[in-house]
GROMACS .gro file of C-alpha atoms in nm:
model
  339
    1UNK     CA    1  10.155   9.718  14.670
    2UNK     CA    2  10.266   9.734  15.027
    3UNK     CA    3  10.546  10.089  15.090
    4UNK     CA    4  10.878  10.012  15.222
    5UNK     CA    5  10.857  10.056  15.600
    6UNK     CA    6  10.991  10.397  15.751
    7UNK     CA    7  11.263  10.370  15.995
    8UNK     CA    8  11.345  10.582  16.287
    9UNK     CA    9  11.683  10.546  16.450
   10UNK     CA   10  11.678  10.663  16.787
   11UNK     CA   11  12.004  10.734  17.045
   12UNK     CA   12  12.182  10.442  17.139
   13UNK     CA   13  12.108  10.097  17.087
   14UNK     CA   14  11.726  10.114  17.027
   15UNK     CA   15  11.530  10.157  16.706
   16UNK     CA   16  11.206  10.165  16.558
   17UNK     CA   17  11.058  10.018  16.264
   18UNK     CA   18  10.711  10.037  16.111
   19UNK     CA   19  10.464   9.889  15.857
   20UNK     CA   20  10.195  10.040  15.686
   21UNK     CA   21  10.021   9.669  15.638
   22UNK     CA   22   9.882   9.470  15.908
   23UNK     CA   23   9.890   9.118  15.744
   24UNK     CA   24  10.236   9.181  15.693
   25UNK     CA   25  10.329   9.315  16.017
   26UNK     CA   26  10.134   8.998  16.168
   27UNK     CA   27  10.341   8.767  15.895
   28UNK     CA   28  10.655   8.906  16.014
   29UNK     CA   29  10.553   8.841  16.386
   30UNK     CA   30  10.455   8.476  16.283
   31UNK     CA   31  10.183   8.306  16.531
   32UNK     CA   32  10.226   8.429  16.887
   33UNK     CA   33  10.510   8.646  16.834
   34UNK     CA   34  10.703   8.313  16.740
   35UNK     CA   35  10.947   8.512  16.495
   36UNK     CA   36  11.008   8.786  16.694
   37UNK     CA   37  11.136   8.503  16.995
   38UNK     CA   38  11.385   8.336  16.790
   39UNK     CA   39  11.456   8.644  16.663
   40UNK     CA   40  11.571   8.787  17.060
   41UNK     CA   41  11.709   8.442  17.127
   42UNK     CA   42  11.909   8.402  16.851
   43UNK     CA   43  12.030   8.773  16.840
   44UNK     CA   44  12.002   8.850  17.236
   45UNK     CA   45  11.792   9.157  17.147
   46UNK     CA   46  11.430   9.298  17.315
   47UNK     CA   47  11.135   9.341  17.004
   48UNK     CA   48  10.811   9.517  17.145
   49UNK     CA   49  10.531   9.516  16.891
   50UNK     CA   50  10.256   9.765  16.972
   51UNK     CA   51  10.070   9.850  16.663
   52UNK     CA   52  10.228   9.838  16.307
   53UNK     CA   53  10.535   9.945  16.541
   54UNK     CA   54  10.840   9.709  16.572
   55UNK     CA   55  11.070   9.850  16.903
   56UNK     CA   56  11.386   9.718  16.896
   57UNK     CA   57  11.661   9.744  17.186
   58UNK     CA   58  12.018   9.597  17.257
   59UNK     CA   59  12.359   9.595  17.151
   60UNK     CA   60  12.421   9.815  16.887
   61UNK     CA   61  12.539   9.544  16.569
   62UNK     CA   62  12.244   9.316  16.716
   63UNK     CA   63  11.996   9.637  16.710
   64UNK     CA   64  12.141   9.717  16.367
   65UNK     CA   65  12.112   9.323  16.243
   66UNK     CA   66  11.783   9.285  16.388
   67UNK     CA   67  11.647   9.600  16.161
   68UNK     CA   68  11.763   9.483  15.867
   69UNK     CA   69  11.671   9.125  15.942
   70UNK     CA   70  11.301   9.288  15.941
   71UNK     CA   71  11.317   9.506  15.620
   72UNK     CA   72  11.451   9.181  15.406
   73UNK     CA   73  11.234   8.918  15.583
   74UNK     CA   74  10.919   9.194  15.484
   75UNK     CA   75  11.049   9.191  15.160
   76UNK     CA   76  11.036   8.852  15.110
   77UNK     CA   77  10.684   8.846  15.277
   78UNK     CA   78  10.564   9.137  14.996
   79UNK     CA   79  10.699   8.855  14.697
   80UNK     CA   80  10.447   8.563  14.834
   81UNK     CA   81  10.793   8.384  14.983
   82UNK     CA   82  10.575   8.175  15.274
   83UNK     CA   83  10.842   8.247  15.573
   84UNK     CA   84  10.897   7.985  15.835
   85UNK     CA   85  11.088   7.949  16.161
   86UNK     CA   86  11.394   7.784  16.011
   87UNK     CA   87  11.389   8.052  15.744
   88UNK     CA   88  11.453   8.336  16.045
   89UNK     CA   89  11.776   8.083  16.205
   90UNK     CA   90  11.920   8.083  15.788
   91UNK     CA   91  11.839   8.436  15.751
   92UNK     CA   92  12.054   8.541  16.054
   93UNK     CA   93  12.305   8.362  15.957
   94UNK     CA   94  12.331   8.526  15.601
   95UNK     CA   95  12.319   8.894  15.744
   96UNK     CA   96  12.566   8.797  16.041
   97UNK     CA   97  12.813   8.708  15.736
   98UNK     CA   98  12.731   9.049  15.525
   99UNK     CA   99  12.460   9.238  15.608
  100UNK     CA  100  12.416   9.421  15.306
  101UNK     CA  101  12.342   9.111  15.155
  102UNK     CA  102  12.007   9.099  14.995
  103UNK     CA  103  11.774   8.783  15.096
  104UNK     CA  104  11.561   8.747  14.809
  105UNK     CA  105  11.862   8.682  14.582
  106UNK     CA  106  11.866   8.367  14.812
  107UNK     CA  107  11.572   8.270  14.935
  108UNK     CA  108  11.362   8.368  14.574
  109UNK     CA  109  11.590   8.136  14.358
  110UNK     CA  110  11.344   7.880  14.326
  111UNK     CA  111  11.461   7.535  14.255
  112UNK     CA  112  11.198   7.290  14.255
  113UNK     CA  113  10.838   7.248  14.406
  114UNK     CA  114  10.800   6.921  14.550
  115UNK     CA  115  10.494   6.711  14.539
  116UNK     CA  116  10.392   6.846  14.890
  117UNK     CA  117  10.372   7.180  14.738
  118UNK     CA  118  10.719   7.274  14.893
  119UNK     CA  119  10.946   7.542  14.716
  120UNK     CA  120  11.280   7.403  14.756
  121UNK     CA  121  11.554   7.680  14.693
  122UNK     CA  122  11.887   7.769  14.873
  123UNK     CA  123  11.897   7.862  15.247
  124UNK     CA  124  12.306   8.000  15.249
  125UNK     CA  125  12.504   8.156  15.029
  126UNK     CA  126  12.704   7.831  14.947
  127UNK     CA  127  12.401   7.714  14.847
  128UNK     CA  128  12.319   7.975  14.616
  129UNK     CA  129  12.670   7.957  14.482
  130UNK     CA  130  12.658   7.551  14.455
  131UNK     CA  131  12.277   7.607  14.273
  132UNK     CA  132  12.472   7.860  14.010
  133UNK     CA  133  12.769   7.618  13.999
  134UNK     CA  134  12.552   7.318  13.889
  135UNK     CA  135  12.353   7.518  13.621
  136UNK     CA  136  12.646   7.679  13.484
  137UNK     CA  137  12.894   7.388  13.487
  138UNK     CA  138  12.878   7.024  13.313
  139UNK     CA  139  13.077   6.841  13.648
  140UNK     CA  140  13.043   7.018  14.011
  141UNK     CA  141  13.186   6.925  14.319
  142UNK     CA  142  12.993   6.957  14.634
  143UNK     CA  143  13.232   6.892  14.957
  144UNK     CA  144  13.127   6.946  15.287
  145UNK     CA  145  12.978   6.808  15.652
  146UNK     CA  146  12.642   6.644  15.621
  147UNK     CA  147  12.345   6.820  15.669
  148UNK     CA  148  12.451   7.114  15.423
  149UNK     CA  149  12.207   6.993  15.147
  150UNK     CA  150  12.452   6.863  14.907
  151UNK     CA  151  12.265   6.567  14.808
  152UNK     CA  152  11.869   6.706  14.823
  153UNK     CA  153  12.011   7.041  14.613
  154UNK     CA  154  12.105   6.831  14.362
  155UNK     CA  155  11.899   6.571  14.339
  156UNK     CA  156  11.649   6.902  14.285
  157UNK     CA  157  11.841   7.047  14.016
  158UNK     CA  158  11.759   6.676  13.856
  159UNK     CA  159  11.449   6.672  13.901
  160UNK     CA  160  11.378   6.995  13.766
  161UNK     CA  161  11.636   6.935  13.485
  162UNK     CA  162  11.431   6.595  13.372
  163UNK     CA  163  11.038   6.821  13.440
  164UNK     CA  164  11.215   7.069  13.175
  165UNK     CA  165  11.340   6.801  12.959
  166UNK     CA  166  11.711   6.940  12.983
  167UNK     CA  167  11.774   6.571  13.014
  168UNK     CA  168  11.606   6.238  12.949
  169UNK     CA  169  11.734   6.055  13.229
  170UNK     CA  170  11.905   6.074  13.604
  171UNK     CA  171  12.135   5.819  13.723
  172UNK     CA  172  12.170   5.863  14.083
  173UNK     CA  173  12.488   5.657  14.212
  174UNK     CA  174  12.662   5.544  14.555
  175UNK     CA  175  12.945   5.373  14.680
  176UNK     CA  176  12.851   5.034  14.844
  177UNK     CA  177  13.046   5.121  15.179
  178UNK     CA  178  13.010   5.019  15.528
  179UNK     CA  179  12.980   5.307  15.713
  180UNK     CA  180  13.213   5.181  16.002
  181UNK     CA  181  13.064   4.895  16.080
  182UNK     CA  182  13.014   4.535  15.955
  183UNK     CA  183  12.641   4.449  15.870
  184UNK     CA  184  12.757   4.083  15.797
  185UNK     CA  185  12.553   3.891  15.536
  186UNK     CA  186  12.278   4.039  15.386
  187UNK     CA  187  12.016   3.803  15.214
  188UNK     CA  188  11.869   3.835  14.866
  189UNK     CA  189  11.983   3.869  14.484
  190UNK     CA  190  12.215   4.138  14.396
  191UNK     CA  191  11.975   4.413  14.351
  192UNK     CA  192  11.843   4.341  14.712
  193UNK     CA  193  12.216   4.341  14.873
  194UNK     CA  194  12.293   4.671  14.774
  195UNK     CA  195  11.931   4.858  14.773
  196UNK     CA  196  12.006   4.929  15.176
  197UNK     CA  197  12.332   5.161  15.075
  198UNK     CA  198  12.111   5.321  14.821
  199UNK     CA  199  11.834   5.372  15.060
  200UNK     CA  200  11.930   5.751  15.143
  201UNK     CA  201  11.884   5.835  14.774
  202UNK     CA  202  11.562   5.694  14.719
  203UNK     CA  203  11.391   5.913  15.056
  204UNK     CA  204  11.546   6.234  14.891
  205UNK     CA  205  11.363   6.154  14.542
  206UNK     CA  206  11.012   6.033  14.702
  207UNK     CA  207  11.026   6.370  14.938
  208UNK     CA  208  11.043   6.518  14.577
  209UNK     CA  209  10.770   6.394  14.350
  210UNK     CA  210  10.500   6.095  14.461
  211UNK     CA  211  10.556   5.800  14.517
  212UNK     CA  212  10.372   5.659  14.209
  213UNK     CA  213  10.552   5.909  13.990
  214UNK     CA  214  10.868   5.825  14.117
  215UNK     CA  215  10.805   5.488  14.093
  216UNK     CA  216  10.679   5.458  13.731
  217UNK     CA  217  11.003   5.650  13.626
  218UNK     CA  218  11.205   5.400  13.811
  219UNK     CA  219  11.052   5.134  13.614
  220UNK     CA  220  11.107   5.264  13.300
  221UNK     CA  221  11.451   5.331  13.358
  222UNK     CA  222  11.427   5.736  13.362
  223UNK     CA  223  11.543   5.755  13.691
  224UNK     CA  224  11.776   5.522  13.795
  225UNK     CA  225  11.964   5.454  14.130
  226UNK     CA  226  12.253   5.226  14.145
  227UNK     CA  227  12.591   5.107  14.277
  228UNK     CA  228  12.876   5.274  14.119
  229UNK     CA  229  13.008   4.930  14.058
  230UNK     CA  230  12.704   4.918  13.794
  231UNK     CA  231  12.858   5.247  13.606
  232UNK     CA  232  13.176   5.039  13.469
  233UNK     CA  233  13.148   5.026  13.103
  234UNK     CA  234  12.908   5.239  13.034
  235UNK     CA  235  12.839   5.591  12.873
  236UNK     CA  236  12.609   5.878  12.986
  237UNK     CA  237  12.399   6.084  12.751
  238UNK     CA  238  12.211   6.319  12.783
  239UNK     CA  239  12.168   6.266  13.165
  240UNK     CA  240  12.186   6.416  13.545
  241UNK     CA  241  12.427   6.193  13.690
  242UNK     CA  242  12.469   6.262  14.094
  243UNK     CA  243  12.760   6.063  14.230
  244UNK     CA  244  12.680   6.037  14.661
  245UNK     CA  245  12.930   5.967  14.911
  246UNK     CA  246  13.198   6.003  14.728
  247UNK     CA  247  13.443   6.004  14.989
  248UNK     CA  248  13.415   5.622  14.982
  249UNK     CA  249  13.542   5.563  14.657
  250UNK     CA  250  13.823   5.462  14.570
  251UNK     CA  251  14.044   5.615  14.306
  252UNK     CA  252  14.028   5.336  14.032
  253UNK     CA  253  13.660   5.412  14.120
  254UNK     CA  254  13.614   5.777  14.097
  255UNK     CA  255  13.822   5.824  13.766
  256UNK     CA  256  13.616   5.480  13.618
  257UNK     CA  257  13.296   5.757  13.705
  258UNK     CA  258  13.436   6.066  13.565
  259UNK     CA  259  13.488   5.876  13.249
  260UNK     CA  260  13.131   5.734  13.198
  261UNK     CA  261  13.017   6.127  13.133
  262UNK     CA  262  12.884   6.167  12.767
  263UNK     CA  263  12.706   6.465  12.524
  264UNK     CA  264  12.464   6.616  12.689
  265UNK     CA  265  12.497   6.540  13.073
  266UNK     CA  266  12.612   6.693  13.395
  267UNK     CA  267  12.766   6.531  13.718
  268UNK     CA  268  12.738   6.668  14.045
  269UNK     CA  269  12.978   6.439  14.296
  270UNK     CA  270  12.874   6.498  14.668
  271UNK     CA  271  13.103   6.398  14.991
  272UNK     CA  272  13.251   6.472  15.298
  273UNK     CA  273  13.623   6.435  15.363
  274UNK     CA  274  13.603   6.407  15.666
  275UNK     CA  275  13.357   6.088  15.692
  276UNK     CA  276  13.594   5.806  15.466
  277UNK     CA  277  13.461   5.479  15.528
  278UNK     CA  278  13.727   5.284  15.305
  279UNK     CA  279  14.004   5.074  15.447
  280UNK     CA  280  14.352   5.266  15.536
  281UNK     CA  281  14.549   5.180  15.263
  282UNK     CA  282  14.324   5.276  15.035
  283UNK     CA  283  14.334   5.680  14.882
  284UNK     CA  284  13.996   5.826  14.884
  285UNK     CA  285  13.903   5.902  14.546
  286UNK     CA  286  13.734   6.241  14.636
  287UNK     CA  287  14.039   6.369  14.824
  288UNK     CA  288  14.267   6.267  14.541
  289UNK     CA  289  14.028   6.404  14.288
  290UNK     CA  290  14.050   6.734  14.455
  291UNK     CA  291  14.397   6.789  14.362
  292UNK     CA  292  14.438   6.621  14.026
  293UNK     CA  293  14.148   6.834  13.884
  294UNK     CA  294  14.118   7.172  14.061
  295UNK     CA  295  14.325   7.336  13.791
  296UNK     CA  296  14.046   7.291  13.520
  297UNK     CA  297  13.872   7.572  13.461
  298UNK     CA  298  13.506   7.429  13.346
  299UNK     CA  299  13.483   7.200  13.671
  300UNK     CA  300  13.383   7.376  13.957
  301UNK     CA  301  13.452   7.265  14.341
  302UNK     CA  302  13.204   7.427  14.617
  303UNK     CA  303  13.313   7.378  14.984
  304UNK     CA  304  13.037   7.408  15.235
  305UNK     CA  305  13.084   7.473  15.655
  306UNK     CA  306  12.914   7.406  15.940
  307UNK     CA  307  12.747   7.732  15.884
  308UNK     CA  308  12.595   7.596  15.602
  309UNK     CA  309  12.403   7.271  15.745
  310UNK     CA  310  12.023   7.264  15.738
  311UNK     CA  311  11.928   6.982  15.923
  312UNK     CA  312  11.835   7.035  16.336
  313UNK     CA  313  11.982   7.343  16.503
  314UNK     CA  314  12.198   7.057  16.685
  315UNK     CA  315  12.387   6.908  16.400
  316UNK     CA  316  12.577   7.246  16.352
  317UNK     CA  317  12.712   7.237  16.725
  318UNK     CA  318  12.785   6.854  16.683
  319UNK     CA  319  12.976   6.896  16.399
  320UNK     CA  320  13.194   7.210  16.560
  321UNK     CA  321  13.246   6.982  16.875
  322UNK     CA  322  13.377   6.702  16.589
  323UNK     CA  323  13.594   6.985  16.453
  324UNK     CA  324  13.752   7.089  16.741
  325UNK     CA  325  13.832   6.754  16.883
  326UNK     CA  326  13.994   6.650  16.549
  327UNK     CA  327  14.186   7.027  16.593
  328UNK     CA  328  14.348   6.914  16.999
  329UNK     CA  329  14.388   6.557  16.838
  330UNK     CA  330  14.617   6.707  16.527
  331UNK     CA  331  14.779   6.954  16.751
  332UNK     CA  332  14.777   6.665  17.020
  333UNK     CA  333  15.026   6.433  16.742
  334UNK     CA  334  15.242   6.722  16.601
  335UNK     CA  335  15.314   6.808  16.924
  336UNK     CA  336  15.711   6.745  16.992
  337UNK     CA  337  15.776   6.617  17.310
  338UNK     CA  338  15.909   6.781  17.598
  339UNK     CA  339  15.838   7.127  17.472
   0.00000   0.00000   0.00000
C-alpha cells in the first residue's frame, strides 16, 4: 500500500510535496503534466515536478489549496478512483468551498456504472447531498440551473434501484411544453407527437445501459417514458418515478402527479425556476409546490447553484451572466423614479 506523502512547508508562499510511488506521482501529473496545468490555471499557482517532488509556489490560500488538492486527489488515485481532467475543475471547487472537506466522501459514492464502463457518482457537494436525499427520502426535490445533473443523478439512482430490484419499474415523465417557441404541427399518432419533448430522457437512459437493454425494458413496460398527461388516473407501485421539467407544469398538474405515488415507490421532481415555459397566467406548479409542501418533514427539497453545473466549463459563466442580468433588470423595475 502506497504511504501518505510527507510534506514540507517552507517560508512564504512555496511548498513541497512528495510521493514515495512513481505511478502515482505520474497519475497525479496526468499525461504531459495536463493536471498540474489546469491545476496553475485554475488556481494561478507555479507546480515544478522534478522527481517524486511536487514544488509548489504562489499566493499563500492558493499554495495552501493546491497542497491539499494533491494529498486528496492521491488519495483518490491509491482507491482505483480513475481521475480525469474535469474531476481536477470539481475538485477545486469542493476545497475552494471547505477545504477540510474530504474528496473521497464525494467522489467514492458510487452510483451507477454505465454500459460504457463509466462510474457515475457525485461531482459537488449538492450532489452528494441530493444522492443521500433520494435514498433516504420517498419524494425529493431537485431545483436548480441546468447542467447541475439533476436529471442524469436520478435517472442513475433508477437505474440502479431497478439492477437491485428495489423496484420493478421506472416511469420517467415530462411536461409536453414548448420551450419558447412554437414548433407548429407535428405529424404522426399521439405517441409520435409527444416522443420529441421526451427525447432528453431517453439520451440520459441509453448513455446508461445499451441500447438493446434499454430497449427490451421499454417494450415490456419496465421502463417507461411518458407525458405527464398519461399519469392522470393512475397509481404507482412499487416504482422510480422521475418527474422532468417540472417548472412547466401547471398546478392542477403537479398535485394530479404527487397523487399518483403508491406503496413502494419514490419520486424525484427535477426543474429550474428560472426556465418556465407556461403561459403568464398560469402558476408554475414547481414554484407553488415549493411553498405548499416545504413544511413536511419526510419530503426533502435540494437547491443546486451555478457552482454546481457539470456540463462545459462555459455553461457556469453563461448562467452567472443570466443571473446578473435578471439582478440590474429586478433592481432596474423596483427602482423608484427620480431617486
Amino acid at each position: 500500500m502506497a504511504q501518505l506523502p510527507t510534506r514540507d512547508k517552507l517560508e512564504g508562499a512555496t511548498a513541497q510535496l512528495s510521493f514515495e510511488e512513481n505511478q502515482l506521482v505520474q497519475q497525479l501529473a496526468g499525461e504531459r503534466n495536463g493536471h498540474l496545468k489546469i491545476i496553475e490555471k485554475q488556481l494561478d499557482v507555479r507546480i515544478h515536478l522534478r522527481g517524486n517532488q511536487f514544488s509548489i509556489a504562489g499566493d499563500k490560500p492558493h499554495v495552501e489549496l493546491t497542497e491539499r488538492l494533491l494529498k486528496e486527489l492521491a488519495e483518490l488515485l491509491q482507491k482505483g478512483y480513475p481521475v480525469y481532467d474535469s474531476d481536477i475543475v470539481y475538485a477545486i471547487r469542493i476545497l475552494s468551498e471547505n477545504l477540510q472537506r474530504n474528496l473521497k466522501d464525494i467522489f467514492l459514492d458510487q452510483v451507477f456504472i454505465a454500459s460504457n464502463k463509466r462510474t457515475i457518482s457525485p461531482k459537488s457537494v449538492r450532489q452528494k447531498e441530493y444522492i443521500e436525499a433520494i435514498r433516504h427520502f420517498d419524494v425529493v426535490f431537485g431545483i436548480g440551473p441546468a447542467g447541475t445533473g439533476k436529471t442524469y443523478l436520478a435517472m442513475a439512482m433508477a437505474v440502479a434501484a431497478m439492477t437491485k430490484e428495489q423496484v420493478r419499474r421506472i416511469v420517467l415523465v415530462r411536461p409536453a411544453v414548448e420551450a419558447g417557441e412554437k414548433l407548429g404541427f407535428l405529424p404522426g399518432d399521439l405517441a409520435e407527437k409527444v416522443n420529441p419533448y421526451l427525447r432528453p430522457l431517453y439520451d440520459a437512459l441509453h448513455d446508461m445501459m445499451d441500447y438493446e437493454k434499454a430497449s427490451g425494458l421499454l417494450q415490456r413496460g419496465a421502463i417507461e417514458v411518458a407525458p405527464l398527461a398519461f399519469m392522470r388516473g393512475r397509481t404507482l407501485n412499487d416504482s422510480f418515478v422521475i418527474l422532468d421539467e417540472a417548472q412547466n407544469t401547471t398546478s392542477e398538474q403537479m398535485k394530479m402527479f404527487l397523487t399518483r405515488l403508491g406503496l413502494g415507490s419514490k419520486a424525484v421532481i427535477t426543474g429550474d425556476i428560472t426556465q418556465i415555459d407556461l403561459p403568464e397566467n398560469k402558476t408554475s406548479g414547481l414554484v407553488e409546490s415549493i411553498q405548499l409542501l416545504k413544511g413536511i418533514r419526510d419530503i426533502r427539497f435540494v437547491y443546486f447553484s451555478n457552482r454546481d453545473v457539470v456540463r462545459h466549463r462555459l455553461v457556469q459563466e453563461i448562467i452567472l451572466a443570466y443571473e446578473r442580468a435578471d439582478e440590474r433588470k429586478s433592481l432596474t423595475t423596483h427602482s423608484i423614479p427620480g431617486e
